[in-house]
PDB file of C-alpha atoms and ligand atoms in Angstrom:
ATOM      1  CA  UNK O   1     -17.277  -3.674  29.917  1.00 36.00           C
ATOM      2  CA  UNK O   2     -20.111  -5.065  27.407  1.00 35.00           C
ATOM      3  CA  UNK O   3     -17.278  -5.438  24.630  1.00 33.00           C
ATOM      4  CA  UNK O   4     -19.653  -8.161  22.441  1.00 34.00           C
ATOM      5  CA  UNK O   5     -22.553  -5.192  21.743  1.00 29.00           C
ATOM      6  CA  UNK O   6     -20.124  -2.975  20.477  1.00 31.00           C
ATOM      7  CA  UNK O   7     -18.323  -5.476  18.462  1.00 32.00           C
ATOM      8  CA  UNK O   8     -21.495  -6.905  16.799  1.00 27.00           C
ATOM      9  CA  UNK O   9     -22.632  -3.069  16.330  1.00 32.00           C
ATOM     10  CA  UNK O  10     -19.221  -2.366  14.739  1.00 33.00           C
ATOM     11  CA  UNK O  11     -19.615  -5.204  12.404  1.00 33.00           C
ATOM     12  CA  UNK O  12     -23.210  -3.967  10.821  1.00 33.00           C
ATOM     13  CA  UNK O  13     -21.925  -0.578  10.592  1.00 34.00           C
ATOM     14  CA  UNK O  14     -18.578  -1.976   8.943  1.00 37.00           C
ATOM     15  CA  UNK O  15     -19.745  -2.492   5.937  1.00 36.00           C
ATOM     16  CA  UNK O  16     -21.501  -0.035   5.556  1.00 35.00           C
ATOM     17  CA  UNK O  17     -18.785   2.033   6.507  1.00 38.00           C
ATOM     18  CA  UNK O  18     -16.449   0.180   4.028  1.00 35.00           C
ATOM     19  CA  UNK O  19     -18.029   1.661   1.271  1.00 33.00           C
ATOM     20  CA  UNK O  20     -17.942   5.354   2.877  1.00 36.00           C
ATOM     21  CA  UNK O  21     -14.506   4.766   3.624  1.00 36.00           C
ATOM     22  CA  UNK O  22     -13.833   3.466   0.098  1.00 33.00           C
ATOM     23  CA  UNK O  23     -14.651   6.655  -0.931  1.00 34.00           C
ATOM     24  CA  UNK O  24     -13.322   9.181   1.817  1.00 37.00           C
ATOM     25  CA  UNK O  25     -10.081   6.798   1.161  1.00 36.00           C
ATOM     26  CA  UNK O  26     -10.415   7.321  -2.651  1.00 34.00           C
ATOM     27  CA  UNK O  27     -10.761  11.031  -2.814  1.00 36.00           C
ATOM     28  CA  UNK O  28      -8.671  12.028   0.044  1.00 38.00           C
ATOM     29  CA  UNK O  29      -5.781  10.303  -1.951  1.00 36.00           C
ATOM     30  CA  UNK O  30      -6.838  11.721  -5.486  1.00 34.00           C
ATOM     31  CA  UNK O  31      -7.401  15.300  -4.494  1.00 37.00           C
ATOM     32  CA  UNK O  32      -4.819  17.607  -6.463  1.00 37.00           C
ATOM     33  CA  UNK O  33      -2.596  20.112  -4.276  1.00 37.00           C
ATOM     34  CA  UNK O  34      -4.679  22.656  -5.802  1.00 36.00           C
ATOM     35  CA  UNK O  35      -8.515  21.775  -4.378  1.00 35.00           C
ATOM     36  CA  UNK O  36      -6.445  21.176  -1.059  1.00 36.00           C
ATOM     37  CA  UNK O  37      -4.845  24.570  -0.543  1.00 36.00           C
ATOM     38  CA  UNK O  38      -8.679  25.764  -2.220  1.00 34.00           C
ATOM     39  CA  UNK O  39     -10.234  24.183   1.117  1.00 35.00           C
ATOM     40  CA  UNK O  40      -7.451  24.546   3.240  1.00 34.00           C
ATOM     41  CA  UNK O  41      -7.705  28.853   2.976  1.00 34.00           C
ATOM     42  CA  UNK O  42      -8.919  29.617   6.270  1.00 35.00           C
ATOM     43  CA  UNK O  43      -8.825  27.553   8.856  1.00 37.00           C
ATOM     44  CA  UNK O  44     -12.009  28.276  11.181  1.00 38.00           C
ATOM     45  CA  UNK O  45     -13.722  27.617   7.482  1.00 39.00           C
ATOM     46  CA  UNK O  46     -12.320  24.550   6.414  1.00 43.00           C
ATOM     47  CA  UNK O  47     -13.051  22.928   9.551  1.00 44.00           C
ATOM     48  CA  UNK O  48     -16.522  23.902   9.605  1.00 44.00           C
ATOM     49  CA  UNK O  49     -16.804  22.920   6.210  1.00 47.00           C
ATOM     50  CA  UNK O  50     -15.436  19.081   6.956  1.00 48.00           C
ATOM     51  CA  UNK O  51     -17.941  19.080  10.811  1.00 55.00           C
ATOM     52  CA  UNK O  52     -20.370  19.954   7.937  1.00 44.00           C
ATOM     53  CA  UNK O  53     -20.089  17.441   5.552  1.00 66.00           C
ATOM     54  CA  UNK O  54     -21.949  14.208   7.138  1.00 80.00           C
ATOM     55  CA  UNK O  55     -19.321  13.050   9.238  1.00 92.00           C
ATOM     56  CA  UNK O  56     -20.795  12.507  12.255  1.00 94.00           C
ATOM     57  CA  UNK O  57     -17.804  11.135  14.228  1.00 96.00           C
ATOM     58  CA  UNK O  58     -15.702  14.358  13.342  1.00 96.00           C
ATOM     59  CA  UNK O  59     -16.178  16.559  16.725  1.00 96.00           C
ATOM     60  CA  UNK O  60     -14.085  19.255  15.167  1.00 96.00           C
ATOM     61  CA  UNK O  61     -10.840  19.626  12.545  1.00 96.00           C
ATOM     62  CA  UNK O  62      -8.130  21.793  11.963  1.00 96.00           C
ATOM     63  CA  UNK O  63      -5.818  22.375   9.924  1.00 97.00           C
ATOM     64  CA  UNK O  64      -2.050  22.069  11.890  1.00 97.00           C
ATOM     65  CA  UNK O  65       0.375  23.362   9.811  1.00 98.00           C
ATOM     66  CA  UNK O  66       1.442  23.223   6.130  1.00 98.00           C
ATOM     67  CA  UNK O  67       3.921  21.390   4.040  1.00 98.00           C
ATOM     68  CA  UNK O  68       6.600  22.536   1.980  1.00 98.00           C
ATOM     69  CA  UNK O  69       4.652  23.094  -1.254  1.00 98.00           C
ATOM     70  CA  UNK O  70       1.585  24.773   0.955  1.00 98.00           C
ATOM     71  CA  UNK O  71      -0.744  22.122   1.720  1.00 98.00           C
ATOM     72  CA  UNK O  72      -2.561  21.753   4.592  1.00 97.00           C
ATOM     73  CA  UNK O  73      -2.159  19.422   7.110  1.00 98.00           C
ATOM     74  CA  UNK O  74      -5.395  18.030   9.093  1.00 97.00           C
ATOM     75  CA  UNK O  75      -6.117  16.514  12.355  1.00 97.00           C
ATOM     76  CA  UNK O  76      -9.489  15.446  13.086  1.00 97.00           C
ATOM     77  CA  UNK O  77     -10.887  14.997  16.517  1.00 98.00           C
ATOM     78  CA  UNK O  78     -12.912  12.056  17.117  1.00 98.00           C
ATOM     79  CA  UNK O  79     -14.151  10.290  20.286  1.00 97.00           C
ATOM     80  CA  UNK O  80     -15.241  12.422  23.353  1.00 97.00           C
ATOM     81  CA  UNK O  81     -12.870  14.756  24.387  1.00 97.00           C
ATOM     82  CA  UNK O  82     -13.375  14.439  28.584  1.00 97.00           C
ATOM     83  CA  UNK O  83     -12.291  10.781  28.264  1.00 97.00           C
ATOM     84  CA  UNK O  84      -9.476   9.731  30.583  1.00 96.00           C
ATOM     85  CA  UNK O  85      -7.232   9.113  27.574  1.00 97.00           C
ATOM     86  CA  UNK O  86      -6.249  10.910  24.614  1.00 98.00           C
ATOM     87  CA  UNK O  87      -4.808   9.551  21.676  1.00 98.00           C
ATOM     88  CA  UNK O  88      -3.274  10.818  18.650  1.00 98.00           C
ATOM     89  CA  UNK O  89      -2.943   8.118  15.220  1.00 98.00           C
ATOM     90  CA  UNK O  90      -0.626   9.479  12.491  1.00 98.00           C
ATOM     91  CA  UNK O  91      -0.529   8.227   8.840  1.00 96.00           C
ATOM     92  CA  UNK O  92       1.626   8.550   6.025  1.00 93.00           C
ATOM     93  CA  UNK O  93       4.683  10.087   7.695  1.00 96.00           C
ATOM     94  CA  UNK O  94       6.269   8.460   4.931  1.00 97.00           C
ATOM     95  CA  UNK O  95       4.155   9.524   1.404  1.00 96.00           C
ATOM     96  CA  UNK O  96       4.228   6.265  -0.167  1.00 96.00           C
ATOM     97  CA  UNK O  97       2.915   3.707   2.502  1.00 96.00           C
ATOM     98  CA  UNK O  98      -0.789   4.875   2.451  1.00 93.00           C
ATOM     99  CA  UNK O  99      -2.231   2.030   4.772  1.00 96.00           C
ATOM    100  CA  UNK O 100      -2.488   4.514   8.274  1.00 97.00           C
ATOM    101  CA  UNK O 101      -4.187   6.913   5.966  1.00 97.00           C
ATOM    102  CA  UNK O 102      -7.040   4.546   4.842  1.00 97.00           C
ATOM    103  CA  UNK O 103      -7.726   3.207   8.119  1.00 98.00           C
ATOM    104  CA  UNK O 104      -7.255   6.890   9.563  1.00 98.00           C
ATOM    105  CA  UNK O 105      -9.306   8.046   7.004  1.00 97.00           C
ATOM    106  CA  UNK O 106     -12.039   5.267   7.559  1.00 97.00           C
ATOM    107  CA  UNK O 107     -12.408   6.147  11.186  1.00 98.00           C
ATOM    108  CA  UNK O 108     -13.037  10.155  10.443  1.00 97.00           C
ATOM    109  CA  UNK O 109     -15.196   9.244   8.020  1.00 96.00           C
ATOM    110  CA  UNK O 110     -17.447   6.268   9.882  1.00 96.00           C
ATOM    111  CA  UNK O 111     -19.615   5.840  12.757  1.00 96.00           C
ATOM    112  CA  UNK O 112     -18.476   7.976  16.415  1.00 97.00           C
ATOM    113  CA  UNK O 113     -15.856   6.815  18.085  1.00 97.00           C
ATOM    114  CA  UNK O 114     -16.743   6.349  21.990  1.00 97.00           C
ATOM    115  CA  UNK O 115     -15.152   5.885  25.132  1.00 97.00           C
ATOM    116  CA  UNK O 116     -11.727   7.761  24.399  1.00 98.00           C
ATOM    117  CA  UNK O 117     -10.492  10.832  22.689  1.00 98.00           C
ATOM    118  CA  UNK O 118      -9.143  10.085  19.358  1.00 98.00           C
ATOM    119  CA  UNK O 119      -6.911  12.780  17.322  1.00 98.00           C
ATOM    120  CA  UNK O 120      -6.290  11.059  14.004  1.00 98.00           C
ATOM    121  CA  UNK O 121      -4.279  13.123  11.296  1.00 98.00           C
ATOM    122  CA  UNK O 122      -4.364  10.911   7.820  1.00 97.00           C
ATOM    123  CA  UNK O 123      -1.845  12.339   5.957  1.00 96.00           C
ATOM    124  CA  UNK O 124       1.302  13.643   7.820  1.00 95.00           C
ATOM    125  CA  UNK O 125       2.994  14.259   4.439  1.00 98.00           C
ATOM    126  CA  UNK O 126       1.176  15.371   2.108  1.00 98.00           C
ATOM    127  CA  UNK O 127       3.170  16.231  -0.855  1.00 98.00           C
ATOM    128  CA  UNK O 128       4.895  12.749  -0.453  1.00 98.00           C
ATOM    129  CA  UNK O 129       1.343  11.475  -0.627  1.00 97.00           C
ATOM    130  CA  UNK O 130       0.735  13.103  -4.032  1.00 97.00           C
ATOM    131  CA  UNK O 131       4.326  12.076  -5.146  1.00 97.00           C
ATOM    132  CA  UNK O 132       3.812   8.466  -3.839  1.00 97.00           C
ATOM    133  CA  UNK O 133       7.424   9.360  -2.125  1.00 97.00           C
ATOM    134  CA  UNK O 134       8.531   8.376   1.191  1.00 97.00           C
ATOM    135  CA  UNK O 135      10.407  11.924   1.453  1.00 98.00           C
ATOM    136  CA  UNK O 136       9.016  15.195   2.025  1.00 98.00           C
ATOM    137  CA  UNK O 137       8.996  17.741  -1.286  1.00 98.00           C
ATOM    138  CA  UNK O 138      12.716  18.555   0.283  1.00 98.00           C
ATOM    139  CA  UNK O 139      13.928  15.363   0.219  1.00 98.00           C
ATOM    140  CA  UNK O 140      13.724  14.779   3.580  1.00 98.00           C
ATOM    141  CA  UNK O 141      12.958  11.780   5.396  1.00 97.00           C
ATOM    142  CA  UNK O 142      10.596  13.440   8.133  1.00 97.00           C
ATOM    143  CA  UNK O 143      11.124  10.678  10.362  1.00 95.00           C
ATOM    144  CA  UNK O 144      14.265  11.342  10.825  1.00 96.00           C
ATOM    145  CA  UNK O 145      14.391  15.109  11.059  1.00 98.00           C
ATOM    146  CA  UNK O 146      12.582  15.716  14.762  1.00 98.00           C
ATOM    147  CA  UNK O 147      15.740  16.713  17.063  1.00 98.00           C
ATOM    148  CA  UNK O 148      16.021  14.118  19.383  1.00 95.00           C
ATOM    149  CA  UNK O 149      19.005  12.272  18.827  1.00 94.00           C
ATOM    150  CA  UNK O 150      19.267  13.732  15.566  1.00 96.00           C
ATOM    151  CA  UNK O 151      22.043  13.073  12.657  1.00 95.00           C
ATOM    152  CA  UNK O 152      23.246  14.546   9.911  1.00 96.00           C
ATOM    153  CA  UNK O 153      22.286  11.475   7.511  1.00 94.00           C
ATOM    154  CA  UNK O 154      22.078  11.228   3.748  1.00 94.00           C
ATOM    155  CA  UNK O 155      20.461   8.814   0.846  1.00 93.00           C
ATOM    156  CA  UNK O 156      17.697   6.970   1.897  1.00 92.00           C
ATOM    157  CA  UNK O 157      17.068   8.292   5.661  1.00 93.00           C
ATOM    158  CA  UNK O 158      18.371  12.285   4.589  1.00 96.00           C
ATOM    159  CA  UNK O 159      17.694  13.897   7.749  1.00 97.00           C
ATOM    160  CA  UNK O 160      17.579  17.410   6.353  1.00 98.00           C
ATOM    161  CA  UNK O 161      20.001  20.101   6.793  1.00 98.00           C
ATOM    162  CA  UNK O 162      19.604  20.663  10.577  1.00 98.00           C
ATOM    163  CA  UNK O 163      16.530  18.912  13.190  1.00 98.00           C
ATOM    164  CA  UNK O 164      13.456  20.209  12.815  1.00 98.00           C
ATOM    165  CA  UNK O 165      14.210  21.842   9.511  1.00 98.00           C
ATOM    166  CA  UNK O 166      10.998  21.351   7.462  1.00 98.00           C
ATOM    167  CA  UNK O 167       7.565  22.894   8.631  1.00 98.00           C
ATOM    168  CA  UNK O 168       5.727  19.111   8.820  1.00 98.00           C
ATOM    169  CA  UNK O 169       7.923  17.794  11.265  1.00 98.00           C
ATOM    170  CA  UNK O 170       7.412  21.355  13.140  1.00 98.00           C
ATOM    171  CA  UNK O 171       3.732  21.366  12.968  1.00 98.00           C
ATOM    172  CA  UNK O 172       3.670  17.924  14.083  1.00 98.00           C
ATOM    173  CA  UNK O 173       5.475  18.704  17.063  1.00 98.00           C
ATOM    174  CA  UNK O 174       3.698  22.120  18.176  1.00 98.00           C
ATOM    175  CA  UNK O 175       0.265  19.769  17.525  1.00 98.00           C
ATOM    176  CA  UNK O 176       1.771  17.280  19.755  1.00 98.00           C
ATOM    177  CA  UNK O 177       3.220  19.797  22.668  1.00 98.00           C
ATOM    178  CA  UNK O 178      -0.331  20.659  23.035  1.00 98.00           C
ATOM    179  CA  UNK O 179      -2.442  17.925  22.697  1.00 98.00           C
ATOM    180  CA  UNK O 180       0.304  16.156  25.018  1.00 98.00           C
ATOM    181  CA  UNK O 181      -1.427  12.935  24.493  1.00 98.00           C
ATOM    182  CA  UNK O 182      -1.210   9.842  26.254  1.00 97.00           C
ATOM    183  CA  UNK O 183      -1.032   7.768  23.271  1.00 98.00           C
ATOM    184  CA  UNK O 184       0.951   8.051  19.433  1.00 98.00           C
ATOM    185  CA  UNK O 185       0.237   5.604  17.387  1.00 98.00           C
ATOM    186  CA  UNK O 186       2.232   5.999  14.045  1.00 97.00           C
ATOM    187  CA  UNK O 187       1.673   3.821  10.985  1.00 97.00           C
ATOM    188  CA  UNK O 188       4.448   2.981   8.688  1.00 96.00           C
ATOM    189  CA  UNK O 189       5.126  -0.138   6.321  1.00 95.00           C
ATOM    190  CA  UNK O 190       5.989  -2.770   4.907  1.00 95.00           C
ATOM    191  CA  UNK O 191       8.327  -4.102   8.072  1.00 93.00           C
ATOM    192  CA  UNK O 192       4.713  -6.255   9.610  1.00 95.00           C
ATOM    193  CA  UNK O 193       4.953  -5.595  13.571  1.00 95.00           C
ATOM    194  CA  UNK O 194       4.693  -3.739  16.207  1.00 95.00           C
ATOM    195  CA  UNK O 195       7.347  -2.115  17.494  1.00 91.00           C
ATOM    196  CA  UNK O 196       8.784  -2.576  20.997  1.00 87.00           C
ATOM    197  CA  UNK O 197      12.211  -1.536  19.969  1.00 80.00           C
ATOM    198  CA  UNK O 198      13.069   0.560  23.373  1.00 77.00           C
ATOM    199  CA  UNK O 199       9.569   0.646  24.133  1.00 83.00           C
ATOM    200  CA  UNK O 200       7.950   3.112  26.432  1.00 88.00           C
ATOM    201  CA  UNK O 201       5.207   0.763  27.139  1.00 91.00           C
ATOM    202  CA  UNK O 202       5.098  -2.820  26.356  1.00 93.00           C
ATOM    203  CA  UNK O 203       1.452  -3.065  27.410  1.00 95.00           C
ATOM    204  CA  UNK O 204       0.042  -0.736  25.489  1.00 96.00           C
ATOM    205  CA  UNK O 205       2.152  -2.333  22.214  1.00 95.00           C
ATOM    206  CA  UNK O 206       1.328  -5.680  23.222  1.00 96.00           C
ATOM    207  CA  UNK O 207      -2.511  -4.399  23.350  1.00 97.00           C
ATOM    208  CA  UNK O 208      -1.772  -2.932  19.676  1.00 97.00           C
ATOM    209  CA  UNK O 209      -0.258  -6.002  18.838  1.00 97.00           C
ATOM    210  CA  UNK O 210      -3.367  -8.144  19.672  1.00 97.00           C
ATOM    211  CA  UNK O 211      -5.911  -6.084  18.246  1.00 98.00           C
ATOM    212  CA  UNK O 212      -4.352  -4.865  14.809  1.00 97.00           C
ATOM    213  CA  UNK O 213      -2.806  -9.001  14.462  1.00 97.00           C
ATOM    214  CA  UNK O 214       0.197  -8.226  14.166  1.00 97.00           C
ATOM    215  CA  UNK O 215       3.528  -9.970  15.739  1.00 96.00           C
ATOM    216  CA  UNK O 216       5.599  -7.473  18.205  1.00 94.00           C
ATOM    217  CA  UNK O 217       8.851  -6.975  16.658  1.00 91.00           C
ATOM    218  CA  UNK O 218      12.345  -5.174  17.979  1.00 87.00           C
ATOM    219  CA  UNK O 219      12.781  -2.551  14.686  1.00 83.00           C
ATOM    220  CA  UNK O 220      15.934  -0.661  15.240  1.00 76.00           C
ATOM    221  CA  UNK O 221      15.333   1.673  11.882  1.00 72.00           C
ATOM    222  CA  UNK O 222      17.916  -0.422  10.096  1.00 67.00           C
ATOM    223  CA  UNK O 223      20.269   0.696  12.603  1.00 71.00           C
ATOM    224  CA  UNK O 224      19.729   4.282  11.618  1.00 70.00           C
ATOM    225  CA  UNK O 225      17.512   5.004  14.501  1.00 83.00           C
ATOM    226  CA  UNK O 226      17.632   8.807  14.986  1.00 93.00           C
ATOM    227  CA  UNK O 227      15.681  11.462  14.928  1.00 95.00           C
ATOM    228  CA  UNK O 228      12.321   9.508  14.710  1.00 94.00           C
ATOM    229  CA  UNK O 229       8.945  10.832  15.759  1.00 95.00           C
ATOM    230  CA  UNK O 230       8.868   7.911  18.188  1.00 93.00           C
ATOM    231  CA  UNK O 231      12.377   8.980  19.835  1.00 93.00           C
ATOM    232  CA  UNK O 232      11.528  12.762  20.191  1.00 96.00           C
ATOM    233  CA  UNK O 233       7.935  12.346  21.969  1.00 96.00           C
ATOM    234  CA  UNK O 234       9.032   9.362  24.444  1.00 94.00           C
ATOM    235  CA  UNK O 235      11.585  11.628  25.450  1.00 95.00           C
ATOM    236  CA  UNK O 236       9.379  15.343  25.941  1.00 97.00           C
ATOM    237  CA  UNK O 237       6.182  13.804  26.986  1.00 97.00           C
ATOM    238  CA  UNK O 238       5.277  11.420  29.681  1.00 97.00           C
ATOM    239  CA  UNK O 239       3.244   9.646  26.929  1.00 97.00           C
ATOM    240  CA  UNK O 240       4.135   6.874  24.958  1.00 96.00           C
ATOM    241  CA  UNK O 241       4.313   6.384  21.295  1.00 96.00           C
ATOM    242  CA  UNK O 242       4.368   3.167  19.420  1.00 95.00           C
ATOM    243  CA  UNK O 243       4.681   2.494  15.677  1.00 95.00           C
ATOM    244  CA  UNK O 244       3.050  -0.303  13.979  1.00 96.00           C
ATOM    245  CA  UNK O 245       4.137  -1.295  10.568  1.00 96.00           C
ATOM    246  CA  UNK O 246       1.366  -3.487   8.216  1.00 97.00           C
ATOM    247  CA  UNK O 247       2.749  -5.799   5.856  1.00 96.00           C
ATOM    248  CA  UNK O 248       3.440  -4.408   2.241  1.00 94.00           C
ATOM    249  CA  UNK O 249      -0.189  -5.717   1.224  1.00 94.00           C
ATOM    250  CA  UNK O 250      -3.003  -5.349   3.680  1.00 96.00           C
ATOM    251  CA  UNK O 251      -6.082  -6.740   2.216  1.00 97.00           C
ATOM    252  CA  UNK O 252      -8.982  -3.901   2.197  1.00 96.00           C
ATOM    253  CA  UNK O 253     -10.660  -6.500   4.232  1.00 97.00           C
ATOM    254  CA  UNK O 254      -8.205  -5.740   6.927  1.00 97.00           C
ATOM    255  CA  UNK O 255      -7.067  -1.558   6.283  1.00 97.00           C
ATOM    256  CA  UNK O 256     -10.910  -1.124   5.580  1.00 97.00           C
ATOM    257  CA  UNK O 257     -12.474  -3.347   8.859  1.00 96.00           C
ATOM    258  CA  UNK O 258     -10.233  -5.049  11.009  1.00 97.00           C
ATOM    259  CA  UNK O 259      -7.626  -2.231  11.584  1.00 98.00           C
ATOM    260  CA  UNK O 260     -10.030   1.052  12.461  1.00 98.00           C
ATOM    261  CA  UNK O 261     -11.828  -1.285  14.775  1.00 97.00           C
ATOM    262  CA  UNK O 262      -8.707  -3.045  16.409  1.00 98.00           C
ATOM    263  CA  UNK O 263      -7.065   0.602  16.808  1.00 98.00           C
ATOM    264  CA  UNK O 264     -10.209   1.758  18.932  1.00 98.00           C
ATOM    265  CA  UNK O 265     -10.286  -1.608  20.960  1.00 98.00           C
ATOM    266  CA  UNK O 266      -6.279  -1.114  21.816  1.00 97.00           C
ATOM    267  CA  UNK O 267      -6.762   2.563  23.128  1.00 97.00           C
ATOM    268  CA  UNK O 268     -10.205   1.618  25.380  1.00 97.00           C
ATOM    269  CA  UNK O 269     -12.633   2.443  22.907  1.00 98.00           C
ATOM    270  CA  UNK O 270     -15.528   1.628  21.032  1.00 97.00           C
ATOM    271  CA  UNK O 271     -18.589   2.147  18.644  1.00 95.00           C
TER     272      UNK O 271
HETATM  273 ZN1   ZN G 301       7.658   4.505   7.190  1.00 59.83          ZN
END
């Protein structure tokens, strides 16, 4: 594979891109519930409007489901969509650790993605987004609420009244059952690692590992470990999902450049 061309292509568009992604980054996490449920109407409409908008790696977008206080949830499709492997890349499960969303964001919003078929959904949780909350508007810890292995837990980790109880974790999971990808990739923070805790597939993680730099670590959701996205798709899908926790301050240099392009190298693709 002629990985160097890419590479050095990926580096004149980054910074070009950086400031494009600046902004997708900036106004993606400043628009108001109110401009989002505006655009997020109709759904045939709202994707147009985004293909529309001079993003030229967005092959389509749609909206998946909504959140508790109505706001629309989007997943973008990059990449080319006969490649041999499809991929979906999940921010901001949790509302206040916003680093998957910039470098989700980043990649919808930069140069086209080849060589693989990329789903990436920024912003899993919206209204924790515009709360800067880890919970959902019910107070539920999402990642915690999908019904494998699920537990009635409280505080911190509340895992809702009963699994699958709020409509983000359920539109994640009918987008998922579809898609049936062969790669989830779900950003979290601050813990720094990826995570082979139980892992479905130490390559791939390993891969992730190299190419986001960042050491693989054995997370075990402070011993709390039910209920997780990560648990419930490893167990219905033949795929494998991995989550990767940055450190509690990426440098932009890093969420901006280094991360989009070391997610596309780990899953066999390129610029
Ligand atoms: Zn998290």
């Amino acid at each position: 594979m002629s990985r160097s061309r890419p590479m050095i292509a990926g580096l004149a568009l980054s910074s070009a891109a950086t400031l494009l992604a600046i902004h997708g980054a900036a106004s993606a996490g400043a628009t108001q519930p109110s401009t989002q449920q505006a655009q997020g109407g109709n759904v045939a409409s709202a994707g147009a409007a985004v293909v529309g908008e001079g993003r030229p790696a967005v092959v389509s977008a749609r909206i998946i489901g909504r959140s508790v206080k109505d706001n629309p949830i989007r997943a973008y499709e990059l990449g080319d969509p006969n490649a041999a492997v499809t991929v979906v890349a999940l921010g901001s499960m949790h509302g206040n650790e916003t680093g998957g969303q910039v470098v989700l964001g980043d990649l919808r919003d930069g140069n086209p993605v080849k060589g693989v078929h990329l789903w990436v959904i920024p912003r899993d949780n919206p209204d924790g987004v515009f709360r800067d909350q880890r919970h959902n508007a019910n107070g539920v810890d999402l990642n915690r609420n999908f019904p494998t292995n699920w537990k009635p837990l409280t505080g911190w980790y509340y895992s809702g009244p009963k699994p699958s109880s709020e409509p983000e974790t359920r539109a994640l999971k009918a987008f998922l059952n579809e898609i049936d990808p062969d790669y989830v990739v779900t950003f979290h923070s601050p813990l720094y690692g990826v995570d082979v805790y139980g892992a479905k597939d130490r390559p791939f993680a390993r891969r992730l590992a190299k190419e986001l730099q960042l050491p693989i670590k054995e997370f075990d959701c402070a011993g709390v470990c039910h209920g997780t996205l990560t648990q419930w798709f490893n167990a219905n899908h033949a795929g494998a999902c991995v989550t990767v926790e940055f450190s509690s301050s990426p440098t932009q240099r890093y969420l901006h450049v280094r991360a989009p392009r070391g997610l596309v190298r780990a899953i066999g693709g390129h610029f």
